[in-house]
mmCIF file of C-alpha atoms in Angstrom:
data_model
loop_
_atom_site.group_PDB
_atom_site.id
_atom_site.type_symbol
_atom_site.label_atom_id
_atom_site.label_comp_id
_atom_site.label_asym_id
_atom_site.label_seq_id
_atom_site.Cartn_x
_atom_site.Cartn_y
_atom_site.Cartn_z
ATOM 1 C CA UNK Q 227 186.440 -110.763 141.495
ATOM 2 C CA UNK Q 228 182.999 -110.556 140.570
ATOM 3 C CA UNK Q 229 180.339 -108.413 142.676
ATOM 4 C CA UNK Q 230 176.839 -107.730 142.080
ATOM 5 C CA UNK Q 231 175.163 -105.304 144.351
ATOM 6 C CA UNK Q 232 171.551 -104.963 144.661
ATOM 7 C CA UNK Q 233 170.491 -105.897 141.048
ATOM 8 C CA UNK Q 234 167.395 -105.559 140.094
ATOM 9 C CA UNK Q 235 165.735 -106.686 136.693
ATOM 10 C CA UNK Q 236 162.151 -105.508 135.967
ATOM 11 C CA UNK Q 237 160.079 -106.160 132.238
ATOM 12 C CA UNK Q 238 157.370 -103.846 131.655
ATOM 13 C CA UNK Q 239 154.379 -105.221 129.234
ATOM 14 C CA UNK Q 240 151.361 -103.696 128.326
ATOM 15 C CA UNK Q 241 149.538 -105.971 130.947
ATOM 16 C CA UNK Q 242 152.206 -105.926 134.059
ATOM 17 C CA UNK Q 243 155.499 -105.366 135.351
ATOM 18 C CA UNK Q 244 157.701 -108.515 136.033
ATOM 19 C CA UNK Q 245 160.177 -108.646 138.680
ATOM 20 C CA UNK Q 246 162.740 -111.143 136.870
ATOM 21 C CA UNK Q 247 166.000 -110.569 139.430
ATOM 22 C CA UNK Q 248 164.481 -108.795 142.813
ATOM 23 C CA UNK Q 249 167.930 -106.910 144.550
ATOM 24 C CA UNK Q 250 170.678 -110.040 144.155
ATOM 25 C CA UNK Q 251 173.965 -109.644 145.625
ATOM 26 C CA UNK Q 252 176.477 -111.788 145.444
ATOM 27 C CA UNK Q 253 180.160 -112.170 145.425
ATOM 28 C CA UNK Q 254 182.620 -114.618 143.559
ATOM 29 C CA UNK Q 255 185.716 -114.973 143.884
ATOM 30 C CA UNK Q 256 188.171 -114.728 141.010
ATOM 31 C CA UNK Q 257 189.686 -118.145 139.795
ATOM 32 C CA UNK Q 258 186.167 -120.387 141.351
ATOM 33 C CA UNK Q 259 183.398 -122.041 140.031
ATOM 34 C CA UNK Q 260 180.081 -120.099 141.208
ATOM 35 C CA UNK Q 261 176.817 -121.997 140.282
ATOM 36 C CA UNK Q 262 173.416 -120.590 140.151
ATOM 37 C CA UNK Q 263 170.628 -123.200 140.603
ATOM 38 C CA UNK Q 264 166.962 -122.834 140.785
ATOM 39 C CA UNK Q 265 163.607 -124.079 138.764
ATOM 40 C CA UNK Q 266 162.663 -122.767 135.748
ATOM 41 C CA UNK Q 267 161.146 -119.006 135.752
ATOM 42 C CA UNK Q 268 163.638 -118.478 139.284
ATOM 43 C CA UNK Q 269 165.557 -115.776 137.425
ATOM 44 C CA UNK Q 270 168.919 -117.248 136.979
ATOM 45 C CA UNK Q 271 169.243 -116.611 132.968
ATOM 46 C CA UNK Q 272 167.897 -113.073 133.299
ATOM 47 C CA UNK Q 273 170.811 -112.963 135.966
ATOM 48 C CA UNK Q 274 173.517 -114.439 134.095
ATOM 49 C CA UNK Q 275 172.966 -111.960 131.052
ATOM 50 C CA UNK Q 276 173.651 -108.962 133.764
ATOM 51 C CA UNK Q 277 176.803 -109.977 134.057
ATOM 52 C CA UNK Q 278 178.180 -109.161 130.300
ATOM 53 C CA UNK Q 279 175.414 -106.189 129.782
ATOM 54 C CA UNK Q 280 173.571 -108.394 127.434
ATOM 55 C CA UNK Q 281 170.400 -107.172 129.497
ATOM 56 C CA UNK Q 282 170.802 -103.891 131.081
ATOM 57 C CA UNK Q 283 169.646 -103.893 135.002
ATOM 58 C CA UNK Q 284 166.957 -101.817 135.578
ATOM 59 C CA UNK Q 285 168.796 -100.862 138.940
ATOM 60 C CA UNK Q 286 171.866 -102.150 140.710
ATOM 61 C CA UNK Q 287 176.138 -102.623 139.713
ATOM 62 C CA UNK Q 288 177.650 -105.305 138.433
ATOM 63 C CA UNK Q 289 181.648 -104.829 138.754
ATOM 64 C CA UNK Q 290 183.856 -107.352 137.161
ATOM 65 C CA UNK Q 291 187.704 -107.222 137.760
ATOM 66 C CA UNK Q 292 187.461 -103.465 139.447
ATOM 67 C CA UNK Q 293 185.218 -102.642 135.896
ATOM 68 C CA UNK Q 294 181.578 -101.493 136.223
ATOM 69 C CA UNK Q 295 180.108 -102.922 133.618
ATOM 70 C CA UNK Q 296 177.151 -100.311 133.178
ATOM 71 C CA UNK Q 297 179.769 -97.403 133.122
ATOM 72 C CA UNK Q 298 181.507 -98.569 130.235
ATOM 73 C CA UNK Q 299 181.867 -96.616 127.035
ATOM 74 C CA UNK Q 300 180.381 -99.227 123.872
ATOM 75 C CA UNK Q 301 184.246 -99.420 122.758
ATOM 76 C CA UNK Q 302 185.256 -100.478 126.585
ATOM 77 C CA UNK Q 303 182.295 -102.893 126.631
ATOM 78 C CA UNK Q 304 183.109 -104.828 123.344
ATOM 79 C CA UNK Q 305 186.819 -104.968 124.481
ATOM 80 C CA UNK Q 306 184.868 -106.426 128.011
ATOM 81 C CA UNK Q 307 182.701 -109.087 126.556
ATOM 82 C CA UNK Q 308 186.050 -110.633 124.946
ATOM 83 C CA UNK Q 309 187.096 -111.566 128.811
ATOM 84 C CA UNK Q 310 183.217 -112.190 130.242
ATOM 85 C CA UNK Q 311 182.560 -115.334 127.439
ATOM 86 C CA UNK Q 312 179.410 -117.106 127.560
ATOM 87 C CA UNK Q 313 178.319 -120.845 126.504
ATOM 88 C CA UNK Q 314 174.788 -121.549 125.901
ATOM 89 C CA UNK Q 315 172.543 -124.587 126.229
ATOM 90 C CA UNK Q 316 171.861 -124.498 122.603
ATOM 91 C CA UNK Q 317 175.261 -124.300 121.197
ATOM 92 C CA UNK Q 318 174.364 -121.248 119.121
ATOM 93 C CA UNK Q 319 176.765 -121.799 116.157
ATOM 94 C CA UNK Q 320 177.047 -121.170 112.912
ATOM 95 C CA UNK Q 321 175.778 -124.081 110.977
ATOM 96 C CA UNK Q 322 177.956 -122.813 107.147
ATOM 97 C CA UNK Q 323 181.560 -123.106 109.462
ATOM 98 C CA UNK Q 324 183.401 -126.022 110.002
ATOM 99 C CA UNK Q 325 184.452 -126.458 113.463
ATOM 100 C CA UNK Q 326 187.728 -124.590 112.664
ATOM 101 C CA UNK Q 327 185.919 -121.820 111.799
ATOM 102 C CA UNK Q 328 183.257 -121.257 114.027
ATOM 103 C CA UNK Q 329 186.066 -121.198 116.874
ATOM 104 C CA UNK Q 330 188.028 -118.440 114.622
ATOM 105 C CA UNK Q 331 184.740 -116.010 114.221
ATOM 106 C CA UNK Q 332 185.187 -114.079 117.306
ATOM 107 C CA UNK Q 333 188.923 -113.691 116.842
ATOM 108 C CA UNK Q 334 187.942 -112.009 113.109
ATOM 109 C CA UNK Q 335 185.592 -109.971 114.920
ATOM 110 C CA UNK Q 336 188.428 -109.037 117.337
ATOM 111 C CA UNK Q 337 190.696 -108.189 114.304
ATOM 112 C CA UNK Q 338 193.167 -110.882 115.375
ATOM 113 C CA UNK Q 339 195.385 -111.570 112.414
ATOM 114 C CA UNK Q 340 193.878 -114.608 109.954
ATOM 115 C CA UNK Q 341 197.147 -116.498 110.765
ATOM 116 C CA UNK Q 342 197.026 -116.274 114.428
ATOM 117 C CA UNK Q 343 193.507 -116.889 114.404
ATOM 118 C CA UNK Q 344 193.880 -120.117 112.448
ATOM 119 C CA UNK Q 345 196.675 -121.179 114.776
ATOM 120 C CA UNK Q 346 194.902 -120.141 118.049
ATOM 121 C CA UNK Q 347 191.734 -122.200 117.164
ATOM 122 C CA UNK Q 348 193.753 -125.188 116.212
ATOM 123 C CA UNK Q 349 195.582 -125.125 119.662
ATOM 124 C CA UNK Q 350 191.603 -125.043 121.191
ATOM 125 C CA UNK Q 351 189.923 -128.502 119.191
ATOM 126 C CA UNK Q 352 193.109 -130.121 120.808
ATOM 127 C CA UNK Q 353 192.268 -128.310 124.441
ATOM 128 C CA UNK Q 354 188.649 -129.403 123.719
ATOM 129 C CA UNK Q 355 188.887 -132.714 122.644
ATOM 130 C CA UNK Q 356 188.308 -132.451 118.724
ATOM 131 C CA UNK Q 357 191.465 -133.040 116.900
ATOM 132 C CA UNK Q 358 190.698 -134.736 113.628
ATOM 133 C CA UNK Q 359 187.311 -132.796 113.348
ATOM 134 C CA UNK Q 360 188.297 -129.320 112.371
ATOM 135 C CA UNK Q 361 186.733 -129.471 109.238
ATOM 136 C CA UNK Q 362 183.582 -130.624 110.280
ATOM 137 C CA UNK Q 363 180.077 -128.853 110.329
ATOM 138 C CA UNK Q 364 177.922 -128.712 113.158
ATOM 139 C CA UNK Q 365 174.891 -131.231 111.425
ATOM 140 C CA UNK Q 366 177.862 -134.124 111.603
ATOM 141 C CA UNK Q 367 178.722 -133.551 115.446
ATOM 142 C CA UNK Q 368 176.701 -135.369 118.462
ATOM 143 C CA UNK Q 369 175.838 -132.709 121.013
ATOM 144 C CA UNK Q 370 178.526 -132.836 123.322
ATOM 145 C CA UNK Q 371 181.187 -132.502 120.078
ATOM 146 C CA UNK Q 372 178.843 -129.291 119.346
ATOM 147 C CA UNK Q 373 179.429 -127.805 123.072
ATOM 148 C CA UNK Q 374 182.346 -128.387 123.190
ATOM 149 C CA UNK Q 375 183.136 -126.238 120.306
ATOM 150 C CA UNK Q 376 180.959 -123.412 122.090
ATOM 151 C CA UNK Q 377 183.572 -124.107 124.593
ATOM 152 C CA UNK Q 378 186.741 -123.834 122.090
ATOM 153 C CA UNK Q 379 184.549 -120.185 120.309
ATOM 154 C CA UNK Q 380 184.214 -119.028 124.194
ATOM 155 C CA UNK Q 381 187.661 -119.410 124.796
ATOM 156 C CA UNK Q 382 189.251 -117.457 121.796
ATOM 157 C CA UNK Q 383 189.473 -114.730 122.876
ATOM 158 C CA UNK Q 384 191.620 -115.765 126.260
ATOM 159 C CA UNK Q 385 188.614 -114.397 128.512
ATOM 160 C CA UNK Q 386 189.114 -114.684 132.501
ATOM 161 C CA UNK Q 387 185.165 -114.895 132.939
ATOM 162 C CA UNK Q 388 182.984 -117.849 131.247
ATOM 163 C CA UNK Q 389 179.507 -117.520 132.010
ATOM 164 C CA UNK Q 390 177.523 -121.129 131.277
ATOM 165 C CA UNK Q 391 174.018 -120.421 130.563
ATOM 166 C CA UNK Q 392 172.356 -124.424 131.148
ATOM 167 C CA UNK Q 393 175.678 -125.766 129.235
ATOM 168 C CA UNK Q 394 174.403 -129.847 129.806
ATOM 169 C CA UNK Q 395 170.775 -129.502 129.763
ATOM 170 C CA UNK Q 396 170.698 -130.865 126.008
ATOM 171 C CA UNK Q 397 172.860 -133.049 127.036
ATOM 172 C CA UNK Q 398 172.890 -137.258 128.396
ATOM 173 C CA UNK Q 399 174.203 -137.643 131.577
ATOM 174 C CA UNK Q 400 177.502 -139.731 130.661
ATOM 175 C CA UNK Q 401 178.051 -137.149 128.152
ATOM 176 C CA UNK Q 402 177.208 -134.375 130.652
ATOM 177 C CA UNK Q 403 179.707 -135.282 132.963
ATOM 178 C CA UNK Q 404 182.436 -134.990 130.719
ATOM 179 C CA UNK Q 405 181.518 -131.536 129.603
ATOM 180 C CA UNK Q 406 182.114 -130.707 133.338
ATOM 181 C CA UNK Q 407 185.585 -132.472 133.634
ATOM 182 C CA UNK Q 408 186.598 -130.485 130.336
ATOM 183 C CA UNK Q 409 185.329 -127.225 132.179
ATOM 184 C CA UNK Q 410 187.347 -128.242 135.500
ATOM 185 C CA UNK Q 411 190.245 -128.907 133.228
ATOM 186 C CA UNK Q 412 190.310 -125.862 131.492
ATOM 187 C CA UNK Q 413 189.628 -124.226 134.888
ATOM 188 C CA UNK Q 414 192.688 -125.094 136.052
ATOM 189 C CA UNK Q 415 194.863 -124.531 132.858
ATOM 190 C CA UNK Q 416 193.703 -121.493 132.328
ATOM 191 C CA UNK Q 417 192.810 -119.917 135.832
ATOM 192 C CA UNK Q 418 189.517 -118.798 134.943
ATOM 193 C CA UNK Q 419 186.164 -117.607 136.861
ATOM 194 C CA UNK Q 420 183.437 -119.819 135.989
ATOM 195 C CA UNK Q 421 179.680 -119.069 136.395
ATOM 196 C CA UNK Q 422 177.178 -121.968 135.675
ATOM 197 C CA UNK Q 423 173.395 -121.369 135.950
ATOM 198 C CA UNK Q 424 171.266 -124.740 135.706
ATOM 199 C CA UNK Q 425 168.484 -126.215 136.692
ATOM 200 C CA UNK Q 426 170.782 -129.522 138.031
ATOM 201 C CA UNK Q 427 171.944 -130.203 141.513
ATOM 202 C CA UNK Q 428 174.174 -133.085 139.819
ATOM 203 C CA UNK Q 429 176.503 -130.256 138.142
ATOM 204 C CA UNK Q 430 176.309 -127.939 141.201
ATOM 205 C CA UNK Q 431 177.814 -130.571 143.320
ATOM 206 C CA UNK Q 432 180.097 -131.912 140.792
ATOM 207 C CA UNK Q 433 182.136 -128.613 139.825
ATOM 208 C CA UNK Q 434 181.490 -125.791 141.884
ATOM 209 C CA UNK Q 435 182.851 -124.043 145.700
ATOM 210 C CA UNK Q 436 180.082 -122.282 145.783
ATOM 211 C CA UNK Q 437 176.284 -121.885 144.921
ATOM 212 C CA UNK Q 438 173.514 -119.541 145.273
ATOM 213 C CA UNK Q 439 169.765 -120.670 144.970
ATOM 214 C CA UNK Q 440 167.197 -118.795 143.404
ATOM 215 C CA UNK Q 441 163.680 -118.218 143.488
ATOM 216 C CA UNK Q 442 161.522 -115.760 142.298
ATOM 217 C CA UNK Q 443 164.155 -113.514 141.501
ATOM 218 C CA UNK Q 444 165.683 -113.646 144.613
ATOM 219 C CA UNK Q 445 168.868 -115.663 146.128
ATOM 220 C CA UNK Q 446 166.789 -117.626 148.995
ATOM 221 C CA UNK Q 447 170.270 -119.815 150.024
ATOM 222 C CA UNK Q 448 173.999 -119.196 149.541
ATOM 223 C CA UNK Q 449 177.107 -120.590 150.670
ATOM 224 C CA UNK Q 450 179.846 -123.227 150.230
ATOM 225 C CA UNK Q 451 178.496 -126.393 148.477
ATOM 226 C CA UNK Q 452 179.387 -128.730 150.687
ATOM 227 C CA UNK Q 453 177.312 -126.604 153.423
ATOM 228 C CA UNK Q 454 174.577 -125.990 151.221
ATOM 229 C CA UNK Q 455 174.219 -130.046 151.235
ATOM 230 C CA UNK Q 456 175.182 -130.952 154.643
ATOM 231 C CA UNK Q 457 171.994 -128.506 155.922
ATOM 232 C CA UNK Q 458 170.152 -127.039 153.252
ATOM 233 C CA UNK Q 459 167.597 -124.294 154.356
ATOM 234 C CA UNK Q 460 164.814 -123.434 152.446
ATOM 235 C CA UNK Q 461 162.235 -126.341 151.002
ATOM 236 C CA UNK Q 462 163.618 -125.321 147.028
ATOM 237 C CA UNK Q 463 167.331 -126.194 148.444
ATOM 238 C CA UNK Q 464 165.789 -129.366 150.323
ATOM 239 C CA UNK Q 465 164.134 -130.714 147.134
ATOM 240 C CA UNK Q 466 167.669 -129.942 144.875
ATOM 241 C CA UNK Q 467 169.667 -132.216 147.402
ATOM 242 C CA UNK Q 468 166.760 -134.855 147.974
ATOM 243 C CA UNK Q 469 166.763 -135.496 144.223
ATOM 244 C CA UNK Q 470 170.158 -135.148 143.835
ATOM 245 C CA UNK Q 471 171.289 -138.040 146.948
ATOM 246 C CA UNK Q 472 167.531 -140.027 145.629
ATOM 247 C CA UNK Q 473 167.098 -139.362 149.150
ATOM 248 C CA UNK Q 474 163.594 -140.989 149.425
ATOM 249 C CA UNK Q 475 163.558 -142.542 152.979
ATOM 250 C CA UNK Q 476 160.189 -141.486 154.109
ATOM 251 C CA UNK Q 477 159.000 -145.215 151.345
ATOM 252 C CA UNK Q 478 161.359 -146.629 153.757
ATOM 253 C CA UNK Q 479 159.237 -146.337 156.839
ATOM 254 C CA UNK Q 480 156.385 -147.912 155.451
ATOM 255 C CA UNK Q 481 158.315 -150.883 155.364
ATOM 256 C CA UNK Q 482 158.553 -151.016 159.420
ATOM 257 C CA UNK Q 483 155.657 -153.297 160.806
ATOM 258 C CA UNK Q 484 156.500 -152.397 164.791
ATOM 259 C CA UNK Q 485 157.768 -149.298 165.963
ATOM 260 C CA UNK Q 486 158.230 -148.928 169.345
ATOM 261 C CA UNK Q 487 158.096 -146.080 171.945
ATOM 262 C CA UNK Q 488 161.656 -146.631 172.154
ATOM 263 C CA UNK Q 489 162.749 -146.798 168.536
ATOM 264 C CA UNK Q 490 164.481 -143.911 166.796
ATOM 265 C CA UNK Q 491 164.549 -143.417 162.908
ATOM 266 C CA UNK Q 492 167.335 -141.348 162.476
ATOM 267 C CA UNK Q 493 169.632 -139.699 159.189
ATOM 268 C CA UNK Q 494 173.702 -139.566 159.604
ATOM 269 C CA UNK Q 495 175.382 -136.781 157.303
ATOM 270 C CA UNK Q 496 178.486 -137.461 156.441
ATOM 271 C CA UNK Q 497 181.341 -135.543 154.939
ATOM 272 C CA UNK Q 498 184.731 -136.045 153.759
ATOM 273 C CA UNK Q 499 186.975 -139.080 155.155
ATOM 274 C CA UNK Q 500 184.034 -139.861 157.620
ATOM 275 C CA UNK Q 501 182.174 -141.075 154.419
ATOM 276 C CA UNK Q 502 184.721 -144.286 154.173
ATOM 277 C CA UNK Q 503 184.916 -144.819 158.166
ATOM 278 C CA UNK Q 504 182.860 -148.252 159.304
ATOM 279 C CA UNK Q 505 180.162 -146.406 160.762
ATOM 280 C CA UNK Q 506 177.282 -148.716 161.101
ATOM 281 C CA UNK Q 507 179.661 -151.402 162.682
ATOM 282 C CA UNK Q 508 181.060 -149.080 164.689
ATOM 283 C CA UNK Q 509 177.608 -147.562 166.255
ATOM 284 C CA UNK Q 510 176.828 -151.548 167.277
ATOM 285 C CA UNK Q 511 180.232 -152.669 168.897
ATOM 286 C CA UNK Q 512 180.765 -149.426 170.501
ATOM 287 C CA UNK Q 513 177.501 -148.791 171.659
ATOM 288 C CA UNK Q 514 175.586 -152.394 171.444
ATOM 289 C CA UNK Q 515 172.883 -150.625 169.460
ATOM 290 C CA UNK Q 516 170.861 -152.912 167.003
ATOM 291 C CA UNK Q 517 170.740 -151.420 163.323
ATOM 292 C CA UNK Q 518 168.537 -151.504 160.672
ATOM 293 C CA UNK Q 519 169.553 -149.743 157.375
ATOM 294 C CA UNK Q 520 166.618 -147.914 155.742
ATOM 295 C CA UNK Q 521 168.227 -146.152 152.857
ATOM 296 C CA UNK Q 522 171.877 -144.624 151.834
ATOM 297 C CA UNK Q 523 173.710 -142.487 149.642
ATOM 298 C CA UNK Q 524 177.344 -141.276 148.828
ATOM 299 C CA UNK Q 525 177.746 -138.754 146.401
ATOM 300 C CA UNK Q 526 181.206 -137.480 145.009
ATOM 301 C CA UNK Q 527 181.733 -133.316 144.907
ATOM 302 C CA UNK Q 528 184.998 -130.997 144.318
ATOM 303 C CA UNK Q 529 186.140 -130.506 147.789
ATOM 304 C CA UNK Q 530 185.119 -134.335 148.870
ATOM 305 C CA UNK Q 531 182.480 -136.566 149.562
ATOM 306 C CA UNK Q 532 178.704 -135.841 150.944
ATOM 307 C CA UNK Q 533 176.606 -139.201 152.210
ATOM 308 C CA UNK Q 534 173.961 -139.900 154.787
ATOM 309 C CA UNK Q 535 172.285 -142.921 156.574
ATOM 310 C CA UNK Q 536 168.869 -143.581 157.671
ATOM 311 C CA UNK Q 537 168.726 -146.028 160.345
ATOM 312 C CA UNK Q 538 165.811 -147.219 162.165
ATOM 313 C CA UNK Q 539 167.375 -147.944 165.869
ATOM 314 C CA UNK Q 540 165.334 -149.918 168.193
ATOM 315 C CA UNK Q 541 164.595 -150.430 171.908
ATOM 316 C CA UNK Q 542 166.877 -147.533 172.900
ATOM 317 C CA UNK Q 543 166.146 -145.311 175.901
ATOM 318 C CA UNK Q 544 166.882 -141.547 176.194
ATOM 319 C CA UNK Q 545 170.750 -141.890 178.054
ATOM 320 C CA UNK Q 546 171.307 -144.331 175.508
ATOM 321 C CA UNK Q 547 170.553 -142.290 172.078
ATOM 322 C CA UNK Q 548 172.118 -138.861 173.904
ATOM 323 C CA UNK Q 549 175.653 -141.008 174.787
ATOM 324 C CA UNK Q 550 175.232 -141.730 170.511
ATOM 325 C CA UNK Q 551 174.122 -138.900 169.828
ATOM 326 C CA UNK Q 552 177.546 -137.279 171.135
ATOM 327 C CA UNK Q 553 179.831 -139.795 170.593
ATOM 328 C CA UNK Q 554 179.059 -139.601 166.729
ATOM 329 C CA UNK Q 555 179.300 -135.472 166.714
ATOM 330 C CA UNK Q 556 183.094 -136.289 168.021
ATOM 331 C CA UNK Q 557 183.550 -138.041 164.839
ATOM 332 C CA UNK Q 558 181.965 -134.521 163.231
ATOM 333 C CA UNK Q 559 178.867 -136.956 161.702
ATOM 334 C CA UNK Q 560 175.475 -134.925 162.455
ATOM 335 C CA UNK Q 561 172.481 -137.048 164.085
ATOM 336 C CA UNK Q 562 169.130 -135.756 162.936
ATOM 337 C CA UNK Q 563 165.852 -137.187 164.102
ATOM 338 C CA UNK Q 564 163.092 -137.893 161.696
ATOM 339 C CA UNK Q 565 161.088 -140.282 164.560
ATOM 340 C CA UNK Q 566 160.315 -141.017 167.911
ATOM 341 C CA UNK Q 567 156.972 -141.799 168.937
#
């Protein structure tokens, strides 16, 4: 279990104070994947570096397994940082090691014996996907071989915690993608708590049960991630799932010549199994309701699948869209409006 209770970040400068991470709590359960998404300057990398003491909170606890992690003795908080890992955007390694020994460096700096080190890291390029490359040096890897040897290094030392500080941002998206099946793998294998701060809806949805969503130093939006996309709150959490589902449907209405006093434009969210179910035949032999499909998305996440409609309905009257309206909360898919003259 991870808690963070009212953390606060401040810089001071000769010219101002900045409020980098403005009284944050949040809590994440052990053995999940907890992302932290907002735009760049929203905090999230001053936050993630709270978490291992690698910046010092200016007030506020951060408590990892039943461990305070400003309370620690220097001693207690190396022996810490061993189980609260971190992978970086950048890769960070150490260009003069071969892959084999990049992955070994923390375990000599942990005074793991050279055999058991050597064997350890070998065991890891398998986990990670680089057998035949131990001997390799960073210049001759492509930069998803190069995180995912931050990945082996992070996982050396058998840590519970692995914080992911923008982990795909270098990255393309195919290769992105299978960064965060490697991560869900190794989730599972090894029962870890993962924290991933990015700037990317895409790998919010993809991996992680939960997210919060910064801004300004504050969490504006938390919960579930299926939630957080089925009714986002604030306008930053609108715009990360619009660009996410391409969820452009106001171009579509420009492409409607007559709209009548009687015509509804309307958006179906959809979650789970209801995202296979026949919908739009459905809504016309059930309820003899003409449909015209505007625009429409499915996306894949952990716990499911997310989707919505956006139909233009015509020459229905009131009775008519409120018998709909109901029938298709039975079937737990959520009507919203976005017309009606």
């Amino acid at each position: 279990m991870i808690e963070l209770n009212q953390i606060v970040k401040r810089y001071k400068t000769k010219k101002q104070d900045v409020l980098a991470v403005d009284h944050v709590d949040l809590s994440i359960q052990s053995g999940s994947i907890f992302g932290v998404i907002g735009f760049s300057g929203a905090g999230k990398s001053t936050l993630v570096r709270l978490f291992n003491n690698l910046e010092q909170p200016t007030s506020g606890d951060v408590t990892i397994d039943g461990d305070n992690i400003g309370q620690l003795s220097k001693k207690d908080l190396r022996k810490k940082r061993q189980k609260v890992s971190m992978i970086f955007q950048h890769f960070n390694l150490l260009w003069s090691r071969t892959v084999l020994n990049n992955i070994t460096f923390p375990l000599e700096i942990a005074g793991v014996p050279k055999q058991e080190a050597k064997q350890r890291a070998a065991e890891l390029v398998e986990l990670v996907g680089l057998k035949g490359r131990e001997d390799a040096y960073p210049s001759e890897l492509s930069g998803g071989q190069k995180q995912r040897v931050g990945i082996a290094r992070a996982l050396a030392n058998e840590p519970t915690v692995l914080l992911c500080d923008e982990a795909t941002s270098a990255l393309d998206p195919q290769t992105t993608d299978e960064i965060l099946d490697l991560l869900l793998k190794i989730k599972e294998q090894r029962n870890l708590t993962i924290v991933i701060i990015t700037h990317e809806m895409h790998v919010i949805r993809r991996i992680c049960d939960e997210v919060a969503v910064m801004e300004n130093g504050s969490v504006i939006e938390q919960g579930s991630v299926t939630n957080v996309f089925e009714n986002p709150k604030h306008e930053v959490t609108k715009r990360f799932v619009k660009e996410d589902l391409n969820d452009d449907f106001e171009d579509a209405f420009a492409d409607i010549e007559h709209f009548g006093k009687d015509d509804y434009i309307v958006r179906l969210n959809f979650t789970g199994n209801n995202t296979t179910e026949p919908i739009v035949s459905y809504i016309t032999r059930a309820h003899q309701i003409d449909v015209n499909i505007l625009e429409a998305n499915i996306k894949n996440t952990k716990s499911g699948s997310i989707g919505f409609l956006v139909l233009h309905l015509p020459n229905i009257n009131s009775e008519k869209f409120e018998d709909f309206n109901s029938d298709l909360a039975k079937q737990q898919v959520s009507v919203e409006v976005l017309r009606h003259d």
